[in-house]
């Protein structure tokens, strides 16, 4: 085991879901709130990055140069020994660090047309896993985080991982709480040490 991922997760306050009957004005307001929440979660992810850089490496995250590859994956050209990845979903943002390249994804279980998505995007092998599962919806999100984390590890994004029958590397699963699935992908198995931070 050469990799060691430290996952910092930050929980945001839960948003009111409303009663489901929306006027055009309320719908616009709901979309604006969702966009604002996405922005806040993204900011939380980068705040976790700065905290992790200070706590794990004694470096000022504000002064670190961050660049992105052709697919948008961030990396640290001045510190190639430090690898990281950020994800957010639902009420959580997360940032993982390791000494080897990693990809991480976090997904909240939510209502979705997951059966159609699995049929469209998953490999035949993963579709068989779903068909045989007692709790197929939970497994769907587990597989989805595997796909996302694999694509992020390779630096290609989701489009470079969906539907592939065989994948190199190893996937380690985690969950900040019930109703969430997370995965970290790396060339070798990683140990995950989670630290939860309330905002």
XYZ file of C-alpha atoms in Angstrom:
199
model
C 0.000 0.000 0.000
C 1.701 3.171 -1.192
C -1.238 5.509 -1.313
C -2.799 7.243 1.646
C -5.864 9.380 1.024
C -7.087 11.841 3.603
C -10.635 12.828 2.813
C -11.944 16.034 4.359
C -15.718 16.396 4.098
C -17.730 19.494 4.894
C -21.482 19.402 5.404
C -23.679 22.301 4.390
C -27.073 23.184 5.840
C -29.935 21.276 4.271
C -32.103 23.235 1.853
C -35.896 23.247 2.096
C -37.330 20.953 -0.577
C -40.696 22.717 -0.702
C -44.062 21.124 -1.359
C -43.467 20.122 -4.982
C -46.032 22.498 -6.540
C -44.106 25.324 -8.159
C -45.111 28.425 -10.060
C -42.747 29.717 -12.754
C -41.454 32.339 -10.327
C -40.847 29.761 -7.587
C -39.214 27.417 -10.091
C -36.829 30.185 -11.159
C -36.083 30.909 -7.488
C -35.458 27.210 -6.809
C -33.026 27.011 -9.739
C -31.200 30.115 -8.516
C -30.894 28.583 -5.027
C -29.598 25.328 -6.503
C -26.994 27.216 -8.524
C -25.969 29.152 -5.418
C -25.671 25.912 -3.424
C -23.479 24.427 -6.169
C -21.249 27.501 -5.988
C -21.044 27.264 -2.183
C -20.190 23.563 -2.317
C -17.479 24.235 -4.890
C -16.041 26.926 -2.615
C -16.185 24.468 0.303
C -14.209 21.950 -1.752
C -11.447 24.479 -2.359
C -11.517 25.553 1.286
C -10.984 21.901 2.212
C -8.066 21.828 -0.241
C -6.461 24.818 1.501
C -7.039 23.269 4.946
C -5.607 19.947 3.820
C -2.517 21.533 2.292
C -1.824 23.284 5.594
C -2.618 20.338 7.886
C -1.042 17.558 5.813
C 1.904 19.322 4.179
C 2.426 22.607 6.049
C 1.842 24.578 2.840
C -0.244 27.690 2.272
C -2.935 26.577 -0.171
C -3.583 30.192 -1.170
C -0.059 30.472 -2.598
C 0.092 27.137 -4.413
C 0.079 27.211 -8.232
C -2.737 25.057 -9.609
C -2.923 24.082 -13.272
C -5.348 21.875 -15.202
C -4.773 19.194 -17.787
C -6.536 19.142 -21.164
C -9.624 17.570 -19.552
C -9.759 20.040 -16.656
C -8.238 17.905 -13.886
C -6.346 20.171 -11.437
C -2.779 19.376 -10.414
C 0.146 21.030 -8.614
C 3.105 21.520 -10.998
C 5.371 22.719 -8.176
C 4.521 19.761 -5.909
C 4.222 16.614 -8.078
C 4.427 14.447 -4.930
C 1.063 15.840 -3.758
C -2.005 14.580 -5.588
C -5.549 15.667 -4.788
C -9.114 15.562 -6.019
C -12.296 17.427 -5.079
C -15.947 16.409 -5.346
C -19.286 17.543 -3.964
C -22.877 16.351 -3.913
C -25.973 16.960 -1.822
C -24.874 18.645 1.399
C -21.208 17.597 1.258
C -17.982 18.737 -0.329
C -14.910 16.507 -0.096
C -11.213 16.771 -0.881
C -8.814 13.820 -0.932
C -4.998 13.874 -0.875
C -2.479 11.148 -1.690
C 1.141 10.619 -2.680
C 0.044 8.927 -5.919
C -2.473 10.099 -8.558
C -6.077 9.619 -7.425
C -9.601 10.267 -8.603
C -12.454 10.767 -6.151
C -16.202 11.059 -6.514
C -19.001 11.626 -4.024
C -22.695 11.134 -4.825
C -25.821 11.637 -2.774
C -28.524 9.035 -3.326
C -31.346 10.868 -5.041
C -34.309 10.149 -7.202
C -33.098 9.550 -10.725
C -33.956 7.513 -13.797
C -31.085 5.271 -12.765
C -32.302 2.182 -14.657
C -32.238 4.040 -17.988
C -28.890 5.624 -17.105
C -27.400 2.228 -16.258
C -28.699 0.747 -19.514
C -27.238 3.619 -21.488
C -23.887 4.106 -19.765
C -22.852 0.999 -17.819
C -20.920 -1.973 -19.144
C -22.711 -5.294 -19.645
C -20.900 -6.628 -16.573
C -22.132 -3.777 -14.364
C -25.675 -4.145 -15.706
C -25.571 -7.813 -14.657
C -24.436 -6.758 -11.171
C -27.428 -4.412 -10.957
C -29.897 -7.040 -12.172
C -28.742 -9.466 -9.464
C -28.624 -6.917 -6.623
C -31.143 -6.787 -3.764
C -30.793 -3.014 -3.518
C -30.117 -2.035 -7.116
C -30.547 1.699 -6.547
C -27.802 1.792 -3.897
C -25.552 -0.307 -6.128
C -26.227 2.081 -9.022
C -24.740 4.995 -7.066
C -21.829 2.815 -5.935
C -21.021 1.912 -9.541
C -21.510 5.523 -10.667
C -18.914 6.745 -8.139
C -16.562 4.022 -9.381
C -16.988 5.285 -12.952
C -16.527 8.939 -11.973
C -13.494 8.317 -9.758
C -11.869 6.147 -12.436
C -12.307 8.839 -15.094
C -10.960 11.491 -12.724
C -7.966 9.288 -11.852
C -7.137 8.833 -15.537
C -7.621 12.562 -16.036
C -10.176 12.059 -18.816
C -13.381 12.677 -16.901
C -16.520 10.561 -17.020
C -16.515 10.297 -20.817
C -13.267 8.349 -20.635
C -14.551 5.724 -18.203
C -18.220 4.943 -18.859
C -18.981 1.466 -20.133
C -15.432 0.108 -20.043
C -15.419 -3.618 -19.301
C -12.010 -3.742 -17.599
C -10.238 -1.107 -15.569
C -6.731 -1.047 -14.176
C -6.085 0.191 -10.670
C -8.027 -0.169 -7.436
C -11.194 1.392 -6.048
C -11.741 2.127 -2.349
C -15.244 3.055 -1.169
C -16.244 5.423 1.630
C -19.360 7.197 2.885
C -19.598 10.365 5.012
C -23.078 9.272 6.127
C -26.058 7.146 5.128
C -27.430 8.107 1.736
C -24.039 8.944 0.227
C -21.558 6.885 -1.766
C -17.937 7.835 -2.322
C -15.044 6.227 -4.156
C -11.307 6.838 -4.533
C -9.472 5.259 -7.491
C -5.688 4.838 -7.659
C -3.029 2.583 -9.162
C -2.705 0.799 -5.815
C -5.062 0.286 -2.862
C -5.328 3.361 -0.645
C -6.246 3.689 3.002
C -8.809 6.411 3.632
C -8.731 8.495 6.792
C -11.796 10.736 6.910
C -12.041 13.987 8.810
C -15.472 15.595 9.010
C -15.834 19.359 9.338
C -19.126 21.130 10.008
C -19.527 24.484 8.284
